[in-house]
Coordinates of C-alpha atoms (C1' of nucleotides) in Angstrom, one line a residue:
Chain A
M1 CA -82.5 60.2 9.9
I2 CA -84.5 60.1 6.7
T3 CA -84.9 63.1 4.1
I4 CA -87.8 65.0 3.2
G5 CA -89.8 62.9 1.1
R6 CA -89.3 60.1 2.7
L7 CA -91.1 61.2 5.5
A8 CA -94.3 62.3 3.3
R9 CA -94.8 59.5 1.9
Y10 CA -94.5 57.6 5.0
A11 CA -96.9 59.7 6.6
G12 CA -99.0 60.4 3.2
V13 CA -98.9 64.1 2.6
T14 CA -97.2 65.9 0.4
I15 CA -93.5 67.8 0.7
K16 CA -95.2 71.0 0.5
T17 CA -97.4 70.2 3.2
I18 CA -94.7 69.3 5.8
R19 CA -93.0 72.4 5.2
V20 CA -96.1 74.5 5.2
Y21 CA -96.5 72.6 8.5
H22 CA -92.8 73.7 9.6
A23 CA -93.7 77.3 8.4
K24 CA -97.0 77.4 10.8
G25 CA -95.1 75.7 13.7
L26 CA -96.9 72.9 13.8
L27 CA -93.7 70.5 13.6
P28 CA -90.5 71.7 14.2
E29 CA -87.7 71.8 12.1
P30 CA -85.9 68.9 12.3
E31 CA -81.6 69.6 12.0
R32 CA -80.4 69.5 8.3
D33 CA -77.2 68.3 6.7
S34 CA -74.2 69.6 5.5
S35 CA -76.2 69.9 2.5
G36 CA -79.0 71.4 4.0
Y37 CA -81.3 68.9 3.8
R38 CA -83.8 68.5 6.8
R39 CA -83.1 64.9 8.1
Y40 CA -86.1 64.1 10.3
T41 CA -86.5 61.4 13.0
A42 CA -88.8 59.0 13.9
R43 CA -90.4 61.6 16.9
H44 CA -91.2 63.6 13.8
A45 CA -92.9 61.2 11.7
I46 CA -94.9 60.3 14.9
D47 CA -95.3 63.8 15.2
L48 CA -96.7 64.7 12.0
I49 CA -99.0 61.1 12.1
K50 CA -100.9 62.6 15.0
I51 CA -101.2 66.0 13.6
R52 CA -102.5 64.3 10.1
S53 CA -105.2 62.0 12.0
L54 CA -106.3 65.4 13.3
A55 CA -106.2 68.0 10.1
D56 CA -108.0 64.7 8.9
A57 CA -110.7 65.0 10.9
G58 CA -111.2 68.3 9.8
V59 CA -109.3 70.4 12.5
P60 CA -108.0 73.6 11.3
L61 CA -104.8 73.9 11.0
A62 CA -104.2 76.5 13.7
R63 CA -106.4 74.7 16.6
I64 CA -103.8 71.7 15.8
R65 CA -100.9 73.5 17.1
D66 CA -102.6 75.3 19.9
L67 CA -103.9 71.4 20.8
R68 CA -100.8 70.0 20.9
A69 CA -99.2 72.5 23.8
A70 CA -102.2 71.2 25.9
P71 CA -103.4 68.9 28.6
A72 CA -105.4 65.4 27.1
A73 CA -108.5 66.8 29.0
D74 CA -108.8 70.0 26.6
L75 CA -107.8 67.8 23.8
R76 CA -111.1 65.4 25.0
R77 CA -113.3 68.6 25.2
A78 CA -111.8 70.0 21.7
L79 CA -112.8 67.0 20.3
H80 CA -115.8 66.5 21.4
E81 CA -116.4 70.4 20.0
I82 CA -115.0 69.9 16.5
D83 CA -118.0 66.5 16.4
G84 CA -120.5 69.6 17.0
D85 CA -118.5 71.2 14.1
L86 CA -119.1 68.2 11.6
T87 CA -122.6 67.5 12.6
A88 CA -123.6 70.7 12.1
R89 CA -121.9 71.0 8.5
I90 CA -123.2 67.8 7.8
G91 CA -126.9 69.2 8.5
E92 CA -126.1 72.5 6.3
L93 CA -125.1 70.2 3.5
R94 CA -128.0 67.9 3.4
R95 CA -130.2 71.4 3.6
V96 CA -128.3 72.5 0.5
R97 CA -128.7 69.4 -1.1
R98 CA -132.2 69.3 -0.4
R99 CA -133.0 72.7 -1.9
L100 CA -130.8 72.0 -4.9
R101 CA -133.2 69.0 -6.1
R102 CA -135.9 71.0 -5.7
L103 CA -134.5 73.6 -7.9
A104 CA -133.3 70.9 -10.1
A105 CA -136.7 69.6 -10.4
G106 CA -138.4 73.0 -11.1
D107 CA -136.3 73.0 -13.7
D108 CA -135.5 76.8 -12.6
L109 CA -134.1 78.6 -9.5
L110 CA -137.9 79.3 -8.6
P111 CA -139.7 79.1 -5.3
T112 CA -142.3 76.7 -4.6
G113 CA -145.6 77.2 -6.4
V114 CA -144.0 80.1 -8.8
G115 CA -144.0 77.3 -11.4
A116 CA -147.3 76.4 -11.3
H117 CA -148.2 79.9 -11.4
L118 CA -146.5 80.1 -14.2
D119 CA -147.7 77.1 -16.7
R120 CA -151.4 78.6 -15.9
L121 CA -150.2 81.9 -17.6
R122 CA -148.9 79.9 -20.5
E123 CA -152.4 77.8 -20.7
Y124 CA -154.2 81.2 -19.9
G125 CA -151.9 82.5 -23.0
F126 CA -149.8 84.8 -22.2
S127 CA -146.9 85.4 -24.4
D128 CA -143.6 83.9 -23.6
H129 CA -142.2 86.8 -22.5
W130 CA -144.2 87.9 -20.4
V131 CA -144.2 85.0 -18.7
A132 CA -140.3 85.3 -18.1
F133 CA -140.8 88.2 -17.3
Q134 CA -142.7 86.9 -14.5
A135 CA -141.1 84.8 -13.1
D136 CA -138.0 86.8 -12.9
L137 CA -140.0 89.2 -10.8
W138 CA -141.4 86.6 -8.5
I139 CA -137.4 85.4 -7.4
L140 CA -137.0 89.1 -6.9
V141 CA -140.5 89.4 -4.9
F142 CA -139.3 85.5 -2.9
A143 CA -136.2 87.2 -2.6
T144 CA -137.0 90.2 -1.3
H145 CA -140.2 89.9 0.8
P146 CA -140.6 86.3 1.9
E147 CA -143.1 87.1 4.6
T148 CA -145.5 87.8 2.3
A149 CA -144.5 86.7 -1.3
T150 CA -147.1 83.8 -0.9
E151 CA -149.7 86.0 0.0
L152 CA -149.0 88.5 -2.8
L153 CA -148.9 85.2 -5.0
Q154 CA -151.8 84.1 -4.3
D155 CA -153.8 86.6 -4.6
Q156 CA -152.6 87.5 -8.2
A157 CA -153.6 83.9 -9.2
Q158 CA -156.9 84.6 -8.4
A159 CA -157.4 87.7 -9.9
L160 CA -155.9 85.5 -12.7
T161 CA -158.9 83.2 -12.3
E162 CA -161.4 86.4 -13.1
P163 CA -162.3 86.4 -16.3
A164 CA -162.1 90.7 -16.8
L165 CA -159.2 90.8 -14.9
R166 CA -157.7 88.1 -16.8
R167 CA -158.4 89.8 -20.1
I168 CA -156.6 92.7 -18.4
F169 CA -153.2 91.2 -18.1
L170 CA -153.4 89.9 -21.3
D171 CA -154.1 93.2 -23.1
Y172 CA -151.2 94.7 -20.9
D173 CA -148.9 92.2 -21.8
G174 CA -150.1 92.5 -25.9
A175 CA -149.8 96.4 -25.3
H176 CA -145.9 95.7 -25.4
D177 CA -145.6 96.7 -29.2
L178 CA -148.1 99.2 -29.4
A179 CA -147.2 102.5 -30.0
P180 CA -147.2 104.7 -27.1
G181 CA -149.6 106.9 -28.5
D182 CA -151.8 103.9 -29.4
P183 CA -155.9 105.0 -28.4
R184 CA -155.7 101.4 -26.7
V185 CA -153.3 102.3 -24.6
D186 CA -155.6 104.9 -23.2
E187 CA -158.5 102.8 -22.9
L188 CA -156.5 99.7 -21.2
A189 CA -155.3 102.3 -18.5
D190 CA -159.0 103.4 -18.0
R191 CA -160.0 99.6 -17.4
M192 CA -156.9 98.7 -15.4
V193 CA -157.6 101.7 -12.9
R194 CA -161.4 101.1 -12.7
A195 CA -160.0 97.2 -10.9
I196 CA -157.6 99.0 -9.2
R197 CA -160.0 100.9 -7.3
D198 CA -162.7 97.9 -7.4
R199 CA -160.7 95.8 -6.3
Y200 CA -157.8 97.1 -3.5
D201 CA -159.0 99.4 -0.5
P202 CA -157.9 102.4 -1.6
D203 CA -155.4 103.3 1.2
H204 CA -153.5 100.4 0.9
L205 CA -153.3 99.9 -3.3
P206 CA -150.4 97.4 -3.5
G207 CA -147.3 98.0 -4.0
Q208 CA -146.8 101.4 -2.6
D209 CA -145.2 100.1 0.2
P210 CA -143.0 103.3 1.2
S211 CA -140.3 100.4 3.0
S212 CA -139.4 98.6 0.2
D213 CA -138.0 100.0 -3.4
I214 CA -138.5 96.6 -4.9
P215 CA -142.5 98.0 -6.9
T216 CA -140.4 101.1 -8.6
L217 CA -137.2 98.8 -8.7
I218 CA -139.8 96.2 -10.8
Q219 CA -141.9 98.8 -12.6
A220 CA -139.1 100.6 -13.7
T221 CA -137.8 97.2 -15.9
V222 CA -141.0 97.0 -17.2
N223 CA -141.2 100.4 -18.1
A224 CA -137.0 100.3 -19.6
S225 CA -139.4 97.4 -22.2
S226 CA -141.4 99.4 -24.4
P227 CA -142.3 102.8 -24.5
A228 CA -146.1 101.9 -24.8
W229 CA -146.1 100.4 -20.9
R230 CA -144.0 103.5 -19.7
R231 CA -147.1 105.4 -20.8
L232 CA -149.5 103.1 -19.4
D233 CA -147.4 103.1 -16.2
A234 CA -147.6 107.3 -16.6
L235 CA -151.5 106.7 -16.8
V236 CA -152.4 104.7 -13.9
R237 CA -149.9 106.8 -11.6
R238 CA -151.8 110.0 -12.5
R239 CA -155.8 108.6 -12.4
L240 CA -155.1 106.7 -9.0
G241 CA -152.6 109.5 -7.2
Chain B
M1 CA -132.3 102.3 -9.4
I2 CA -130.9 101.3 -5.8
T3 CA -127.2 101.0 -4.4
I4 CA -124.6 98.8 -3.7
G5 CA -125.4 98.6 -0.2
R6 CA -129.5 98.5 -0.6
L7 CA -128.7 95.3 -2.9
A8 CA -126.4 93.7 -0.5
R9 CA -129.6 94.1 1.5
Y10 CA -132.0 92.8 -0.4
A11 CA -129.9 89.3 -1.8
G12 CA -128.6 88.7 1.8
V13 CA -125.1 89.5 0.7
T14 CA -121.7 91.5 2.0
I15 CA -121.7 94.9 -0.8
K16 CA -118.0 93.0 -0.8
T17 CA -119.4 89.6 -2.4
I18 CA -121.2 91.6 -4.8
R19 CA -117.6 93.5 -6.1
V20 CA -116.0 89.9 -5.6
Y21 CA -118.7 89.2 -8.2
H22 CA -118.3 92.2 -10.9
A23 CA -114.4 91.5 -10.8
K24 CA -115.0 87.9 -11.3
G25 CA -118.0 88.6 -14.3
L26 CA -120.5 86.5 -12.4
L27 CA -122.2 90.0 -12.6
P28 CA -122.0 92.7 -14.9
E29 CA -121.0 96.2 -13.4
P30 CA -123.8 98.4 -13.4
E31 CA -124.2 102.0 -14.5
R32 CA -122.1 105.1 -12.7
D33 CA -124.3 107.8 -11.1
S34 CA -122.4 111.6 -11.5
S35 CA -120.6 110.6 -8.2
G36 CA -119.3 107.4 -9.1
Y37 CA -121.7 105.4 -7.1
R38 CA -122.9 102.3 -8.9
R39 CA -127.0 102.0 -10.0
Y40 CA -128.4 98.8 -9.9
T41 CA -131.5 97.7 -11.9
A42 CA -134.3 95.0 -10.5
R43 CA -131.8 92.9 -13.5
H44 CA -129.2 92.9 -11.0
A45 CA -131.7 92.2 -8.3
I46 CA -132.1 88.7 -10.3
D47 CA -129.0 87.7 -11.7
L48 CA -127.5 88.3 -8.3
I49 CA -130.2 86.6 -6.2
K50 CA -129.6 83.3 -9.1
I51 CA -126.2 83.2 -8.9
R52 CA -126.3 82.9 -4.6
S53 CA -129.3 80.3 -4.9
L54 CA -126.4 78.6 -6.7
A55 CA -123.3 79.6 -4.8
D56 CA -125.1 78.4 -1.4
A57 CA -125.6 75.1 -3.2
G58 CA -121.6 74.6 -3.2
V59 CA -121.1 75.6 -6.8
P60 CA -117.6 77.4 -7.2
L61 CA -118.0 80.8 -8.6
A62 CA -116.2 79.7 -12.1
R63 CA -118.7 77.2 -12.8
I64 CA -122.2 79.4 -12.2
R65 CA -120.3 82.0 -14.2
D66 CA -119.9 79.2 -17.3
L67 CA -123.9 78.2 -16.2
R68 CA -125.4 81.7 -16.7
A69 CA -124.6 81.3 -21.2
A70 CA -125.5 77.6 -20.6
P71 CA -128.9 76.4 -22.4
A72 CA -131.0 74.5 -19.7
A73 CA -130.4 71.4 -20.1
D74 CA -126.7 72.2 -19.1
L75 CA -127.7 73.6 -16.0
R76 CA -129.7 70.5 -15.4
R77 CA -126.8 68.2 -16.3
A78 CA -124.8 70.8 -13.5
L79 CA -127.4 70.4 -10.8
H80 CA -127.4 66.6 -11.1
E81 CA -123.7 66.5 -11.1
I82 CA -123.2 68.9 -7.9
D83 CA -126.1 66.8 -6.2
G84 CA -123.5 64.2 -6.8
D85 CA -120.6 66.2 -5.2
L86 CA -122.6 67.2 -2.4
T87 CA -123.4 63.5 -1.8
A88 CA -120.0 62.3 -1.8
R89 CA -119.1 65.7 -0.1
I90 CA -121.6 64.8 3.1
G91 CA -120.4 60.7 3.2
E92 CA -116.8 61.9 3.8
L93 CA -117.9 64.2 6.6
R94 CA -119.8 61.3 8.1
R95 CA -116.6 59.0 7.8
V96 CA -114.1 61.9 9.2
R97 CA -116.9 62.0 12.0
R98 CA -117.1 58.8 12.9
R99 CA -112.5 58.8 12.7
L100 CA -113.3 61.0 15.2
R101 CA -115.2 59.4 17.8
R102 CA -113.3 56.8 17.6
L103 CA -110.3 58.7 18.3
A104 CA -111.5 60.7 21.5
A105 CA -113.2 57.4 23.0
G106 CA -109.6 55.9 22.6
D107 CA -108.8 59.4 24.8
D108 CA -105.7 59.2 22.0
L109 CA -104.9 59.0 18.8
L110 CA -104.1 54.5 19.0
P111 CA -104.8 52.5 16.0
T112 CA -107.5 49.7 16.7
G113 CA -105.9 47.2 19.7
V114 CA -103.0 49.4 20.7
G115 CA -104.8 50.7 23.6
A116 CA -105.5 47.8 24.5
H117 CA -102.2 46.1 24.5
L118 CA -100.6 49.5 26.2
D119 CA -103.2 48.8 28.9
R120 CA -101.3 44.6 29.3
L121 CA -98.3 46.5 29.8
R122 CA -99.4 48.4 32.5
E123 CA -100.2 45.5 34.4
Y124 CA -97.4 43.1 33.8
G125 CA -95.5 45.9 35.3
F126 CA -94.0 48.1 32.8
S127 CA -92.8 51.8 33.2
D128 CA -94.3 54.6 32.6
H129 CA -91.6 55.7 30.1
W130 CA -91.8 52.4 28.0
V131 CA -96.0 52.6 27.9
A132 CA -95.5 55.8 26.3
F133 CA -92.8 54.8 24.0
Q134 CA -94.6 51.9 23.1
A135 CA -97.9 53.8 22.2
D136 CA -96.2 56.3 19.8
L137 CA -93.7 53.0 18.0
W138 CA -97.3 51.9 17.1
I139 CA -99.0 54.9 15.6
L140 CA -95.9 54.9 13.5
V141 CA -95.9 51.2 12.8
F142 CA -99.3 51.5 12.1
A143 CA -99.1 54.0 9.8
T144 CA -96.2 53.4 7.9
H145 CA -97.6 49.7 7.4
P146 CA -101.0 49.3 7.8
E147 CA -100.6 45.8 6.2
T148 CA -98.3 43.9 8.7
A149 CA -98.9 46.5 12.1
T150 CA -101.8 44.2 13.3
E151 CA -100.3 40.7 12.4
L152 CA -96.9 42.1 14.5
L153 CA -99.0 43.8 17.1
Q154 CA -100.0 40.4 17.7
D155 CA -96.8 38.5 17.6
Q156 CA -95.8 41.0 20.1
A157 CA -98.9 40.0 22.9
Q158 CA -98.2 36.6 22.7
A159 CA -94.8 36.5 23.4
L160 CA -95.7 39.0 26.1
T161 CA -97.5 36.2 27.4
E162 CA -94.6 33.4 28.1
P163 CA -92.3 34.9 31.4
A164 CA -89.4 34.4 30.1
L165 CA -89.8 36.8 27.1
R166 CA -91.9 38.6 29.0
R167 CA -88.8 39.1 31.3
I168 CA -86.5 40.0 29.3
F169 CA -88.7 43.0 27.9
L170 CA -89.5 44.0 31.7
D171 CA -85.7 43.8 31.9
Y172 CA -84.9 46.2 29.0
D173 CA -86.9 48.7 29.9
G174 CA -85.2 48.5 33.6
A175 CA -81.4 48.8 31.5
H176 CA -82.8 52.1 30.3
D177 CA -81.2 53.6 33.4
L178 CA -78.1 51.2 33.7
A179 CA -74.4 52.0 32.9
P180 CA -73.9 50.8 29.4
G181 CA -70.5 48.3 31.1
D182 CA -73.0 46.9 33.9
P183 CA -72.4 43.3 33.5
R184 CA -76.6 42.7 33.3
V185 CA -76.1 44.7 30.2
D186 CA -74.1 41.8 28.5
E187 CA -75.8 39.5 30.1
L188 CA -79.1 40.8 28.7
A189 CA -78.1 40.5 25.5
D190 CA -76.8 36.5 25.4
R191 CA -80.5 35.9 26.8
M192 CA -82.4 37.8 23.3
V193 CA -80.2 36.4 20.9
R194 CA -81.0 33.1 22.3
A195 CA -84.1 34.3 22.5
I196 CA -84.9 35.4 19.2
R197 CA -83.1 32.3 17.6
D198 CA -85.4 30.7 19.7
R199 CA -88.5 32.6 18.2
Y200 CA -87.7 33.5 14.4
D201 CA -86.2 32.1 11.0
P202 CA -82.8 32.9 10.9
D203 CA -84.2 34.0 7.5
H204 CA -86.8 36.1 8.5
L205 CA -85.6 38.1 11.5
P206 CA -88.1 40.6 11.9
G207 CA -86.7 44.4 11.7
Q208 CA -84.5 43.2 7.9
D209 CA -87.4 44.3 6.6
P210 CA -84.5 46.7 3.5
S211 CA -87.4 48.0 2.0
S212 CA -88.6 49.9 4.6
D213 CA -86.6 52.2 7.4
I214 CA -89.0 52.3 10.1
P215 CA -87.3 49.6 12.3
T216 CA -83.9 51.5 11.4
L217 CA -85.4 54.7 12.3
I218 CA -87.2 53.8 15.7
Q219 CA -84.0 51.3 16.7
A220 CA -82.0 55.3 16.4
T221 CA -84.7 56.6 18.4
V222 CA -84.4 54.3 20.9
N223 CA -80.7 54.1 21.3
A224 CA -80.3 58.4 21.8
S225 CA -82.7 57.4 24.8
S226 CA -80.4 55.9 26.8
P227 CA -76.8 54.6 26.5
A228 CA -76.9 51.2 28.0
W229 CA -79.8 50.7 25.5
R230 CA -78.0 51.5 22.8
R231 CA -74.8 49.1 23.8
L232 CA -77.5 46.4 24.1
D233 CA -78.4 47.3 20.5
A234 CA -75.0 47.1 19.4
L235 CA -74.3 43.3 21.4
V236 CA -76.7 42.0 19.7
R237 CA -76.5 43.4 16.4
R238 CA -73.1 42.0 16.4
R239 CA -74.1 38.6 17.8
L240 CA -76.9 37.9 15.6
G241 CA -74.4 38.7 12.3
Chain C
dT1 C1' -123.6 122.9 9.6
dT2 C1' -122.5 118.9 11.4
dC3 C1' -123.1 113.7 12.0
dA4 C1' -124.0 109.7 10.7
dA5 C1' -124.2 106.4 7.3
dC6 C1' -122.9 105.3 2.8
dC7 C1' -119.6 104.8 -1.0
dC8 C1' -115.3 104.8 -3.6
dT9 C1' -110.5 101.7 -4.9
dG10 C1' -106.9 99.6 -3.1
dC11 C1' -104.5 96.9 -0.4
dC12 C1' -103.0 92.8 2.5
dC13 C1' -105.1 88.8 5.1
dC14 C1' -106.9 84.2 6.2
dT15 C1' -107.0 78.1 4.8
dG16 C1' -104.9 74.5 3.3
dG17 C1' -102.0 73.8 0.0
dG18 C1' -100.6 73.4 -5.5
dG19 C1' -96.9 74.0 -8.8
dC20 C1' -93.2 77.0 -11.0
dA21 C1' -88.5 78.3 -11.4
dA22 C1' -84.2 78.6 -10.6
dG23 C1' -80.8 76.4 -8.4
dG24 C1' -78.0 72.5 -5.0
dT25 C1' -76.8 67.9 -4.3
dC26 C1' -77.1 62.4 -4.6
dA27 C1' -76.7 58.2 -6.7
dA28 C1' -76.1 55.1 -10.5
dC29 C1' -75.2 54.1 -14.4
dC30 C1' -71.7 54.2 -18.8
Chain D
dG1 C1' -65.4 61.6 -15.3
dG2 C1' -69.5 62.4 -17.5
dT3 C1' -74.4 62.6 -17.6
dT4 C1' -78.4 61.6 -16.1
dG5 C1' -83.0 61.5 -13.1
dA6 C1' -84.5 61.9 -8.7
dC7 C1' -84.2 65.0 -5.0
dC8 C1' -84.1 68.6 -2.2
dT9 C1' -83.4 74.4 -1.4
dT10 C1' -85.8 79.2 -1.6
dG11 C1' -88.9 82.5 -2.8
dC12 C1' -92.7 82.9 -5.5
dC13 C1' -97.2 83.6 -7.5
dC14 C1' -102.1 81.4 -7.5
dC15 C1' -107.1 79.3 -6.1
dA16 C1' -111.8 80.6 -3.6
dG17 C1' -114.8 83.2 -1.3
dG18 C1' -114.5 87.1 0.7
dG19 C1' -113.0 89.9 5.8
dG20 C1' -111.2 93.8 6.6
dC21 C1' -108.9 98.8 6.6
dA22 C1' -106.6 102.7 5.2
dG23 C1' -107.9 107.3 3.0
dG24 C1' -110.9 109.0 0.9
dG25 C1' -115.6 111.4 -1.0
dT26 C1' -121.3 111.8 -1.1
dT27 C1' -125.8 112.2 1.1
dG28 C1' -130.0 113.5 3.5
dA29 C1' -131.4 114.6 7.5
dA30 C1' -131.5 117.5 12.3

DNA sequence: TTCAACCCTGCCCCTGGGGCAAGGTCAACC
DNA sequence: GGTTGACCTTGCCCCAGGGGCAGGGTTGAA
């Protein structure tokens, strides 16, 4: 006839845990003594220890409660199932860790390939501001359109190997702080339109996919950061549309 | 300017999750349109995707919130720490699974060695009732006194190889349904006292450890199941002093 | 005009307990 | 016979990471 504290120490749990098990119907409430204290028997200790050995194995308490009324065959079947669950959880954690390590190796949360692309941008002389912007942009594209993102990235990387196109992008970067009325903005818009017409099929201009808001969303963010860029977008859009 | 549902689909989370992140301060609340709907920008999408890639790696939300204000070096350090956490969790799950498999293989929640002992009891002709009783008893002993349980079990197993002692235990088993006043109870008590005096140092009788209630608890449970057993315990206890 | 699909806030629910408050009880010590 | 400290009681709120429902408002397309 031991008290709850002793039982807790024997079973290696806290008093709270035992009371929770009573409340959840896993362990029957014992008799009370004259002062209302719970008084436990060896049966309770044995039951509690069995419950803990299942709980330690990761079996949810509700499941343990049901299992305690079930025959041994059910118990075996349930244990097998729980084993499968554990294996799945281990696999999932391993995947997560692999992802995390790639993340840590890249110093940031970048999808594969984007890091190298950003390094090239720095080499080409793009501003830090532009590089940071591109990083975020590619995160967004990879998350929302994983199936075409790599293709887009490769297209973009290839475009930058051509000096004339690279010049356009560098000038776009540089136009950030121009006044919107600056003639260089108009001149850049001209070059952009010609380059786009040159490079892409007029019926399949990139960023025109009507099933996605992402290009629009990105362009809105781009535009919001500079009046000159906003004007540039308007000009290009008018001449292409 | 997308709605919460679209943002949720892009990021692969539920609407509820986004609202929870607002409430927890992980993601800033966006502007509202004229009807009170939240309207999100690309920035929110990027932030949310970054948050999710950390959350998917098992980083607690509170930690993510703090990390978002921290410099890159802190982020790297935190990622390394999280990697360690993950490794520890994987190891723990593996241990749990190993325990579970031993559990499943033994058909029950028995500590190592007890299963074989119980099989021998059956061979010796003990009743099913007795064997089940012993199973629970050893679970309790192993859980509460892991350091001496194996020793006790071996002592018990060795005792049972001696025919005279085995006879005593078998008679104890058989006495369960005797009337408490049956002379065979007195005769058995006599044999038990002689055997105990014979086998054990009188200053170190087993089950007399004053620092543990477990023997008392077990004896109380044993006694509760049969009047004859209760009388047997009283007789032995009186004669042993 | 109607209908489905959205959106809003506020509320309670889950697991597996932790922790605290406010009070009652027990055993030992002085 | 007090006091002290350890123990017990119930009841309540808290954590992560959301799920789900109620009871309403809004939007867009047929």
